[in-house]
XYZ file of C-alpha atoms in Angstrom:
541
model
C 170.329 39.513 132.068
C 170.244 41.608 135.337
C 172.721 43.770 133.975
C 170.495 44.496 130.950
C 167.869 45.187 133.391
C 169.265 47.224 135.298
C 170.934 49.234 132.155
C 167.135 49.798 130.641
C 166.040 50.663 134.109
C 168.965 53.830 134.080
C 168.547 54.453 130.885
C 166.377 57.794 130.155
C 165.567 57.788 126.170
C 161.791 57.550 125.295
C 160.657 59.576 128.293
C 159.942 62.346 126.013
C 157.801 60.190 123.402
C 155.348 59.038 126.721
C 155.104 62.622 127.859
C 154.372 64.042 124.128
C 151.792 61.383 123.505
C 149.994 62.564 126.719
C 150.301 66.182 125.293
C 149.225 65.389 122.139
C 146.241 63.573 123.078
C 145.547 66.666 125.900
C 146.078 69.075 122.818
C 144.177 67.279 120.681
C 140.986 66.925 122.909
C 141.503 71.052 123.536
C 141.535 71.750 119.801
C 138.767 69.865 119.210
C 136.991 71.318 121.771
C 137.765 74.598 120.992
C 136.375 74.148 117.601
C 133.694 72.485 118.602
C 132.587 75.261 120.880
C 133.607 77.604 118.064
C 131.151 76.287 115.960
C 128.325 76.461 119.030
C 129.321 79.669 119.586
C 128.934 80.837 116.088
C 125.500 79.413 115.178
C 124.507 81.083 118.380
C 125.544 84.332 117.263
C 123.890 83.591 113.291
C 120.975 82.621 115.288
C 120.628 85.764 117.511
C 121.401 87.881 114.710
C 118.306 86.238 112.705
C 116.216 86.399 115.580
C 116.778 90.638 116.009
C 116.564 91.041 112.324
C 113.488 89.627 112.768
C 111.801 91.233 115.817
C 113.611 94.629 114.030
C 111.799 94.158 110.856
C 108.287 93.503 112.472
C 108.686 96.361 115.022
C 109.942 98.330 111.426
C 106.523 96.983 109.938
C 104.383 98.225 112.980
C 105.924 101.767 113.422
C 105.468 101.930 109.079
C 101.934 101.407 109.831
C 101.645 104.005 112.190
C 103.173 106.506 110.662
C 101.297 105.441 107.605
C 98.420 106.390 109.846
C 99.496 109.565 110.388
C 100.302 110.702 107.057
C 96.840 109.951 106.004
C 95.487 110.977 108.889
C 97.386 114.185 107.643
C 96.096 114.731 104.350
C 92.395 114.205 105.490
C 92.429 117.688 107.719
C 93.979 119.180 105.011
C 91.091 117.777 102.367
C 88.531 118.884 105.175
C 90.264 122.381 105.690
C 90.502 122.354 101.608
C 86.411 121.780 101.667
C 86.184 124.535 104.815
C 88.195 127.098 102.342
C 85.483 126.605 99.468
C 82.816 127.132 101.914
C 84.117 130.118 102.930
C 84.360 131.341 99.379
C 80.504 130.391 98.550
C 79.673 132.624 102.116
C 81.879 135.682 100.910
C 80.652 135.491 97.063
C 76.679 135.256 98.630
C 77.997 138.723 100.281
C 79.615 140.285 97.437
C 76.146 139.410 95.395
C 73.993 140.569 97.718
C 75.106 143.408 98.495
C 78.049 145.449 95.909
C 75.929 143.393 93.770
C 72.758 144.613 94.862
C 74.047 148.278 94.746
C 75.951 147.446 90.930
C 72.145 146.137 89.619
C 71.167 150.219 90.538
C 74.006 151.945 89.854
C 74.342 150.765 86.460
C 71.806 152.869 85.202
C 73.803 156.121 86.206
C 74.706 157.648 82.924
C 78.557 157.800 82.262
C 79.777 155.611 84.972
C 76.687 152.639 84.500
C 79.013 150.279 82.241
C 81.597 149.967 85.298
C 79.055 148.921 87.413
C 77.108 146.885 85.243
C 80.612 145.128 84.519
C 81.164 144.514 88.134
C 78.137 143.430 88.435
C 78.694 140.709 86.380
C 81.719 140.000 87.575
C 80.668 139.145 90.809
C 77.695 137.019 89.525
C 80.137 134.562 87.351
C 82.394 134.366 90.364
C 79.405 133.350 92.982
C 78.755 130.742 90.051
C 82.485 129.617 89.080
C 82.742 129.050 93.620
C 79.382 127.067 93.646
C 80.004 125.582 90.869
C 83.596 124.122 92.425
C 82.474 123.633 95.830
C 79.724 121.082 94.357
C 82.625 119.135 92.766
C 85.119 119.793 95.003
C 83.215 118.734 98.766
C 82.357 115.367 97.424
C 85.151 114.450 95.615
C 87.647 115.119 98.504
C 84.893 113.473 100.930
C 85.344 110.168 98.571
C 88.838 110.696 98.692
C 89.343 110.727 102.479
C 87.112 107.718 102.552
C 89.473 106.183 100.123
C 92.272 107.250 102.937
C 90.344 105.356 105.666
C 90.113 102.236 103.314
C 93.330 102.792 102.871
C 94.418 102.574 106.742
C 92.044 99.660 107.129
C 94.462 97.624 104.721
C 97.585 98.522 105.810
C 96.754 97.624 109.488
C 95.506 94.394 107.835
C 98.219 93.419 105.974
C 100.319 93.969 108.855
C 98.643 91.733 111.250
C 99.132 89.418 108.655
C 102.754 89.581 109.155
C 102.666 89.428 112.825
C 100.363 86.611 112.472
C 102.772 84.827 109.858
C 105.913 85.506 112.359
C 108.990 84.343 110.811
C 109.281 86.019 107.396
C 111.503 83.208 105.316
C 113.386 86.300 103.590
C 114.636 87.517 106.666
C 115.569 84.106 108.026
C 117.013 83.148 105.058
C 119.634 86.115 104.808
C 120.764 85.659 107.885
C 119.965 82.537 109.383
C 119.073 79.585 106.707
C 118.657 77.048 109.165
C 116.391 79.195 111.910
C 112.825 78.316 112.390
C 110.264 79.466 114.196
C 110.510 78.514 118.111
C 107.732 76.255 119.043
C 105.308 78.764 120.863
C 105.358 80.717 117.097
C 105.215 78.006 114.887
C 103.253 74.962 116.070
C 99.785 75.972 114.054
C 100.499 79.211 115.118
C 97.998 80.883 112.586
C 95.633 78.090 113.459
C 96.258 79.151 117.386
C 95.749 82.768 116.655
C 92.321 81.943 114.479
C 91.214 79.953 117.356
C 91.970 82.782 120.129
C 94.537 80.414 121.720
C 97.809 82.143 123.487
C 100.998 82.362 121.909
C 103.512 84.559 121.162
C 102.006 85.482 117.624
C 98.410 86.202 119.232
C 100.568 88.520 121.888
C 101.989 90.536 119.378
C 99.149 91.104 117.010
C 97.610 91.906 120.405
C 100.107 94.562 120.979
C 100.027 95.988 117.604
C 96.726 96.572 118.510
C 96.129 98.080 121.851
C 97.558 101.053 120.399
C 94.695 101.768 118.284
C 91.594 103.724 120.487
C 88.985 101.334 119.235
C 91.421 97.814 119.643
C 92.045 95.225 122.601
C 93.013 96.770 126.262
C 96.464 96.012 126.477
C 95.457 93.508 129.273
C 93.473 91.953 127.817
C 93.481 87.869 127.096
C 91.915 87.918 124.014
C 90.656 90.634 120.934
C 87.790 90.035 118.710
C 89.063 88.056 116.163
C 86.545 89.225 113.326
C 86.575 92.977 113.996
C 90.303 93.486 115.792
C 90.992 97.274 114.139
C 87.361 98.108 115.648
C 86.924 99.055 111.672
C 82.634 98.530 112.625
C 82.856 100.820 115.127
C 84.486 103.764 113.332
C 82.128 102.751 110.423
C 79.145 104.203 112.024
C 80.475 107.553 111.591
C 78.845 106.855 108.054
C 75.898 105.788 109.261
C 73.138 108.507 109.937
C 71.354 106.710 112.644
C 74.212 105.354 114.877
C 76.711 108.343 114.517
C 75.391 110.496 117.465
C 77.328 112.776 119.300
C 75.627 111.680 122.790
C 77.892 108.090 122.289
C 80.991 108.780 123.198
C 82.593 106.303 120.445
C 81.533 108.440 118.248
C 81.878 111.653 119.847
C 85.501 111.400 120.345
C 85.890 110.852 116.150
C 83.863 113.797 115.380
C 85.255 116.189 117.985
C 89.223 115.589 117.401
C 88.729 115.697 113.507
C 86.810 119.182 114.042
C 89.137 120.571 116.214
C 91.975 119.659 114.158
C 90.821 121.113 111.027
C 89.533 124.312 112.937
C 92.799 124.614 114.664
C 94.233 124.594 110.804
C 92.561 126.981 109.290
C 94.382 129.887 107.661
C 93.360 133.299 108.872
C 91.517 134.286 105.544
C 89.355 130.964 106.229
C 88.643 131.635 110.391
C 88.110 135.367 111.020
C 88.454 136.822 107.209
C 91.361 139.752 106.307
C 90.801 143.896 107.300
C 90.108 144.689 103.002
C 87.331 147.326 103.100
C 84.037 146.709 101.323
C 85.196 143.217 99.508
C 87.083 141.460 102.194
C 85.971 139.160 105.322
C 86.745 141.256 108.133
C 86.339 145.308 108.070
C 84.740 148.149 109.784
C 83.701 151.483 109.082
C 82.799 154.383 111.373
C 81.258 157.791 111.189
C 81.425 159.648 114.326
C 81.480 163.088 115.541
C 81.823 164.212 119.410
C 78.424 164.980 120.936
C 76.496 164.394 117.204
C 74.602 161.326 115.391
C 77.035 158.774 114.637
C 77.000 155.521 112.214
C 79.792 152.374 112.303
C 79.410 149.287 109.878
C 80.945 145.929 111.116
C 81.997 143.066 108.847
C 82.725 139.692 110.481
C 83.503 136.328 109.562
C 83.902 132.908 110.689
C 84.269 129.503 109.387
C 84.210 126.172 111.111
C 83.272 122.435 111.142
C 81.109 122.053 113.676
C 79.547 118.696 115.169
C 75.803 118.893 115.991
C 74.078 116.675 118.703
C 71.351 113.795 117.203
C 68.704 116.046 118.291
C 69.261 119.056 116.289
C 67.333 119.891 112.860
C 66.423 115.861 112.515
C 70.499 115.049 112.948
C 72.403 116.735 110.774
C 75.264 115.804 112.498
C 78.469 117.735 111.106
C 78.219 121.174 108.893
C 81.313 122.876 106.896
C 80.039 126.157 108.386
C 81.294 129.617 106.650
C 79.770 132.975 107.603
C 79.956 137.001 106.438
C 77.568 138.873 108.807
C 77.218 142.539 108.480
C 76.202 145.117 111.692
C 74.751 148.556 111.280
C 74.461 150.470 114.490
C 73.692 153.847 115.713
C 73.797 156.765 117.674
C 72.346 159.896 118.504
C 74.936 161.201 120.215
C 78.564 159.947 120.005
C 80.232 160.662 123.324
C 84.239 160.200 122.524
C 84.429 159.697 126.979
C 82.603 156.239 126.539
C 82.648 155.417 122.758
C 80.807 151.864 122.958
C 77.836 153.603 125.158
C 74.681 154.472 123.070
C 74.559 152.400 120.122
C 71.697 150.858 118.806
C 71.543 148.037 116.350
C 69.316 148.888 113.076
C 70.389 146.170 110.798
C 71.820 142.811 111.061
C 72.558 141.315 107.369
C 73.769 137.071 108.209
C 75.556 135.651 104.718
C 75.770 132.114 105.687
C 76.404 128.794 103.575
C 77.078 125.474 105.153
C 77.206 121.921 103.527
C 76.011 118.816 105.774
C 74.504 115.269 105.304
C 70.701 117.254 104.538
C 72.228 119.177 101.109
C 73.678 122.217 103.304
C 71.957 125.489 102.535
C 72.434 129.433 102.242
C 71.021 132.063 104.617
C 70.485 135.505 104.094
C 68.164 138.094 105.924
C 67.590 136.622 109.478
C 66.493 133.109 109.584
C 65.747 132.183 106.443
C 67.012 129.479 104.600
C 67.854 128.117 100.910
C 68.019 124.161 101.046
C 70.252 121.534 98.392
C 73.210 123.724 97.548
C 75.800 121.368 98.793
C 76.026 117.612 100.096
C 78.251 116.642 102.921
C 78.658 112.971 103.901
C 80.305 114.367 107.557
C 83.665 113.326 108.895
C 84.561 109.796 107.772
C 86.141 107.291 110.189
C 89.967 107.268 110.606
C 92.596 105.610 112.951
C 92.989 107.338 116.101
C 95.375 106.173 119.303
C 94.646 105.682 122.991
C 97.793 106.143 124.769
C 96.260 105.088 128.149
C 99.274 105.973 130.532
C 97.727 103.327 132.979
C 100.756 102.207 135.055
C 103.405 103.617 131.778
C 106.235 102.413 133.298
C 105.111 98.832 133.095
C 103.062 99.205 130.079
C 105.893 100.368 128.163
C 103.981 103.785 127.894
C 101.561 102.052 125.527
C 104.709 101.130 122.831
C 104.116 97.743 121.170
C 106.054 94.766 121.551
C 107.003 91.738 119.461
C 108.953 88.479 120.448
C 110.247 86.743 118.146
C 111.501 83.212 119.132
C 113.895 81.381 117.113
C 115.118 77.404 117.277
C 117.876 75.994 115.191
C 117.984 71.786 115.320
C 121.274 70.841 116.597
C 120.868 67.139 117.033
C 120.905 64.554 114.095
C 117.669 62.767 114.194
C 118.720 59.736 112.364
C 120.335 58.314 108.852
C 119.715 60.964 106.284
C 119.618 63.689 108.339
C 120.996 66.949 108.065
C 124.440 67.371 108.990
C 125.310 69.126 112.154
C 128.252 71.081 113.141
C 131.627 69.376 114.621
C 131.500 68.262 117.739
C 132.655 65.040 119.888
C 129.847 62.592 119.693
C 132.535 59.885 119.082
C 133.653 60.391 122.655
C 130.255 58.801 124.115
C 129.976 56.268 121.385
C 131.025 52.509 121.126
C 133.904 51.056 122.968
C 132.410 51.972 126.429
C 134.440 54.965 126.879
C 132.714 57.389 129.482
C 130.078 54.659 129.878
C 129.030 52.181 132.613
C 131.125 49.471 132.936
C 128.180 47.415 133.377
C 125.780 48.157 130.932
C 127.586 49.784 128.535
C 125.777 53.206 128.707
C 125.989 56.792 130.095
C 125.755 56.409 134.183
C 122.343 57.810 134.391
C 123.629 57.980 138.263
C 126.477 59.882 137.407
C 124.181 63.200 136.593
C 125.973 65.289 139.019
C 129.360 65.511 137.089
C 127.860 64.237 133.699
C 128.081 68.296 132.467
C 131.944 67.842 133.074
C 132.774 65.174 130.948
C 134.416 65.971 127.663
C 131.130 65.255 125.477
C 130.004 68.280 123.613
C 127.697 66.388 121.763
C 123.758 69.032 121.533
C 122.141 65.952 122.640
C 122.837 67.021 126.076
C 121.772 71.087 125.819
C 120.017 72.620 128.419
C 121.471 70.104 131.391
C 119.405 67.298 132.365
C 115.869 66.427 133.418
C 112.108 66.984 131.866
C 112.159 70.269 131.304
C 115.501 70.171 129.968
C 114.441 67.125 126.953
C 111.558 69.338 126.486
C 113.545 72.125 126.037
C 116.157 69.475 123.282
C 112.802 68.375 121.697
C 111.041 71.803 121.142
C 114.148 73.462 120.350
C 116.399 71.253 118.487
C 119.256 71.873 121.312
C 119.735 76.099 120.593
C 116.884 78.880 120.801
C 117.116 82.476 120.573
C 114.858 85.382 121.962
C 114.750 88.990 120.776
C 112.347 91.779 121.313
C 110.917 94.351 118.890
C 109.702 97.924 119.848
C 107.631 100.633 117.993
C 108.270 104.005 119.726
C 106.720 107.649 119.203
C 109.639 109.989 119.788
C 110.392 113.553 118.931
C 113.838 114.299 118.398
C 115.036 116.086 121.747
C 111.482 115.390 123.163
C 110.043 112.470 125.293
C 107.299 114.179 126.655
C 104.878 114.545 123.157
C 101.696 112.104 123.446
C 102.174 109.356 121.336
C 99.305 109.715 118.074
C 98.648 109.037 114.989
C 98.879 112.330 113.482
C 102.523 112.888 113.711
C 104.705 110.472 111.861
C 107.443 109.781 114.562
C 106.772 106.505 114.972
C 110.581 104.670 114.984
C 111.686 100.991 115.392
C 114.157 99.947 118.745
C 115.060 96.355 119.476
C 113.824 96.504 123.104
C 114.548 94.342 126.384
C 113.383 91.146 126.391
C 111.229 91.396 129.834
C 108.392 92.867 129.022
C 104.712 93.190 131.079
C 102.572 90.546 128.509
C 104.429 87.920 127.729
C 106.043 86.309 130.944
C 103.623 83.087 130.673
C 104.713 82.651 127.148
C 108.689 83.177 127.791
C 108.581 80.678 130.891
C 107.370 77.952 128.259
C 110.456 78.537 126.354
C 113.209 79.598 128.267
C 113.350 76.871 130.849
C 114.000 77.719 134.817
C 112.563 81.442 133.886
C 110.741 81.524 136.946
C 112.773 80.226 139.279
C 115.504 82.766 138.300
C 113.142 85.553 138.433
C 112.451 83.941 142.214
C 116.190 83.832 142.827
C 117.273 87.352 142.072
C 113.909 88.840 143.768
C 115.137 86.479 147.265
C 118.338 87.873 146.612
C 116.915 91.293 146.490
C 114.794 90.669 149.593
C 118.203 89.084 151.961
């Protein structure tokens, strides 16, 4: 008996079998691990990536607006320059008829050569006629058409507040992400919260969307006005006679860009008229002799839009202005030493048309005026931007901003639900392993080193306390955060003003610290705050 003992006790087999079982169940536990983390690790990643696609595609949606803006903005100067052209037409053909015209209705009767001036004559009357007769159709129509344009804006800015209102687009969630949802601060009666002027992230980024625009919410501010946030009633009083006055500067600011910009577009023919002598815009003519009478004509022109104050001629506000002017001078005695001394003015011929909100008119001979010829609504209202560079590097340089919060539910909440990816719940469960020997359940005491046990179950994401089950509940155990950005760049340029006028506007995913949303990101990413607290003592030692 001994002796068998003492043989067993030298003898060595098995040894292996105890150590590989070990092994095994070390290995085992790894894999397991390994794929459970796997798994975390990937719907991480499928989350993230649903989150940027998302904050990408709204910040693709907001910089399509704006350049939307900008392309209509676009095509009204060149309707208004269009309309600024036609007026200068009616101004030159009042010129041609009143005066090769005038001199054609004499010369006709001069025998032999009376047919080719009787001819031109004519001539010149059916093209005064064809240009009225275009400009009458023409103004109008393209006034209708820009104020289709501004309807047109007003929609498209609509529609995408709608979007940002409506966050998480299912189409884009469901490519990437099927399971991702809307975090809790965009989701939980979100549209409800933005209706009711409540903060969230969704009310933050239609906020931002908006600041951009010259007539929406400061970009500090806590709320906008939730029936008029594109300011559309203020920029419609640029159709209204009795509030568009150049004196308020709401309106002023409309009225004065649009005019510059279409006056700064005008081709050369349509600003200062072409040297073609006799029948062109711009000529002059001079007959002058040292020491002897002397005689130079002048032609001039000039077209504009120009923006009138309330007070003038009972508020006729804006005029498509177009001018030929003609000035006679004279001199008894030309003296080549100082050639602009000694003239005297004898006749001064104004060819004028303009159309406005009182039926525009025609001028000829001094003052006097011919009323109705052609009806001009004014500038319409369109989308303009207010960069504000108050404090730019915080405020992003006035660039819009989108979060877009994401939650995925990691824990099962009960029989029936949705199954979750792998992971080790079994090692917490049922035959008291890792539990109190007492009670049977987790050592609440044993929060210290409870992170270190082998349980990779989500029911334990985030760590432990309050904020940490708030985070579990509102989350589902994993959340993502990404950040969308609308910029204005020129290629090779960062110093051009961001507008509406130029369509540069580009999408960027952006850093996730941004100026307007810190209250809302400290409600979802827990211990926020206290980081931010951390690194700034840090900073400070």
């Amino acid at each position: 008996m001994f002796s068998l003992l003492r043989r067993l006790r030298r003898d060595e087999r098995g040894q292996a079998l105890v150590i590989g079982a070990v092994a095994m169940l070390v290995l085992a536990v790894t894999v397991m691990a390994s794929v459970s983390i796997g798994h975390g690790v990937y719907e991480k990643i499928k989350l993230q990536d649903a989150a940027d696609a998302q904050a990408y595609s709204l910040a693709v949606k907001e910089a399509r607006a704006y350049n939307f803006l900008a392309y209509t903005n676009r095509a009204m100067v060149v309707h208004y320059s269009a309309m600024l052209t036609f007026m200068s037409y009616v101004s030159h053909a009042l010129y041609l008829d009143m005066t090769i015209g005038k001199i054609a209705s004499v010369a006709q009767y001069i025998p032999g050569i009376g047919a080719v001036f009787a001819a031109v004559r004519q001539v010149i009357k059916a093209w005064k006629a064809a240009v009225e007769g275009v400009a009458r159709v023409l103004i109008p129509l393209l006034s209708l058409l820009n104020l289709a344009l501004w309807l047109a804006q007003e929609a498209m800015m609509l529609g995408t507040l709608k979007d940002l209102m409506l966050t998480a687009s299912a189409d884009t969630l469901r490519g990437t992400d099927p399971r991702a949802k809307p975090g809790a601060s965009m989701s939980k009666g979100a549209p409800l919260d933005v209706l009711r002027g409540k903060p969230s992230l969704n009310a933050a980024n239609m906020k931002n969307f908006l600041h951009v625009i010259d007539d929406g919410p400061s970009s500090r501010a806590e709320s906008f006005d939730l029936l008029d946030p594109t300011g559309l009633t203020k920029r419609a009083h640029l159709l209204n006679k009795n509030k568009n006055k150049l004196s308020d500067p709401d309106m002023a600011k409309y009225r004065l860009l649009m005019g510059n910009l279409v006056n700064g577009a005008r081709r050369e023919w349509t600003a200062v008229g072409k040297n073609l002598l006799l029948i062109g815009r711009k000529w002059s003519l001079g007959i002058t002799v040292p020491y002897l009478p002397g005689i130079k004509i002048n032609k001039v022109a000039d077209s504009q839009v120009k923006s009138f104050d309330e007070d003038f001629e009972d508020n006729r506000r804006d005029q498509l202005y177009a001018s030929d002017d003609i000035r006679i001078q004279f001199t008894l005695s030309y003296n080549p030493l100082f050639p602009n001394k000694g003239w005297k003015d004898i006749l001064n011929v104004n060819f004028r048309a303009a159309a406005d909100n009182q039926g525009g008119f025609h001028q000829t001979y001094g003052n006097r005026k011919t009323n109705d010829h052609h009806q001009w609504m004014g500038l319409t209202p369109f989308f303009t931007a207010d960069t504000s560079f108050v404090d730019p590097w915080h405020n992003h340089f006035s660039y819009p901003c989108n979060v877009t919060v994401l939650s995925k539910d990691m824990i099962p909440q009960g029989a029936g639900s949705p199954k979750q990816p792998f992971h080790l719940e079994n090692l917490r469960g049922g035959d008291g392993f890792m539990t109190d020997s007492r009670s049977g359940k987790l050592d609440d005491a044993s929060t210290n080193v409870r992170g270190g046990f082998l349980d990779i179950t989500w029911a334990l994401a985030g760590g432990n306390g309050k904020r940490a089950e708030n985070f579990r509940e509102q989350t589902g155990g994993m959340m993502a955060l990404s950040v969308g950005r609308a910029i204005y760049h020129r290629p090779g340029d960062w110093q051009e003003e961001p507008n509406f006028f130029n369509p540069l506007w580009t999408a960027r995913l952006a850093p996730a610290k941004t100026h307007w949303e810190e209250q809302a990101l400290r409600n979802v990413i827990p211990g926020l705050h206290t980081a931010q607290s951390d690194f700034a003592d840090a900073l400070n030692y």
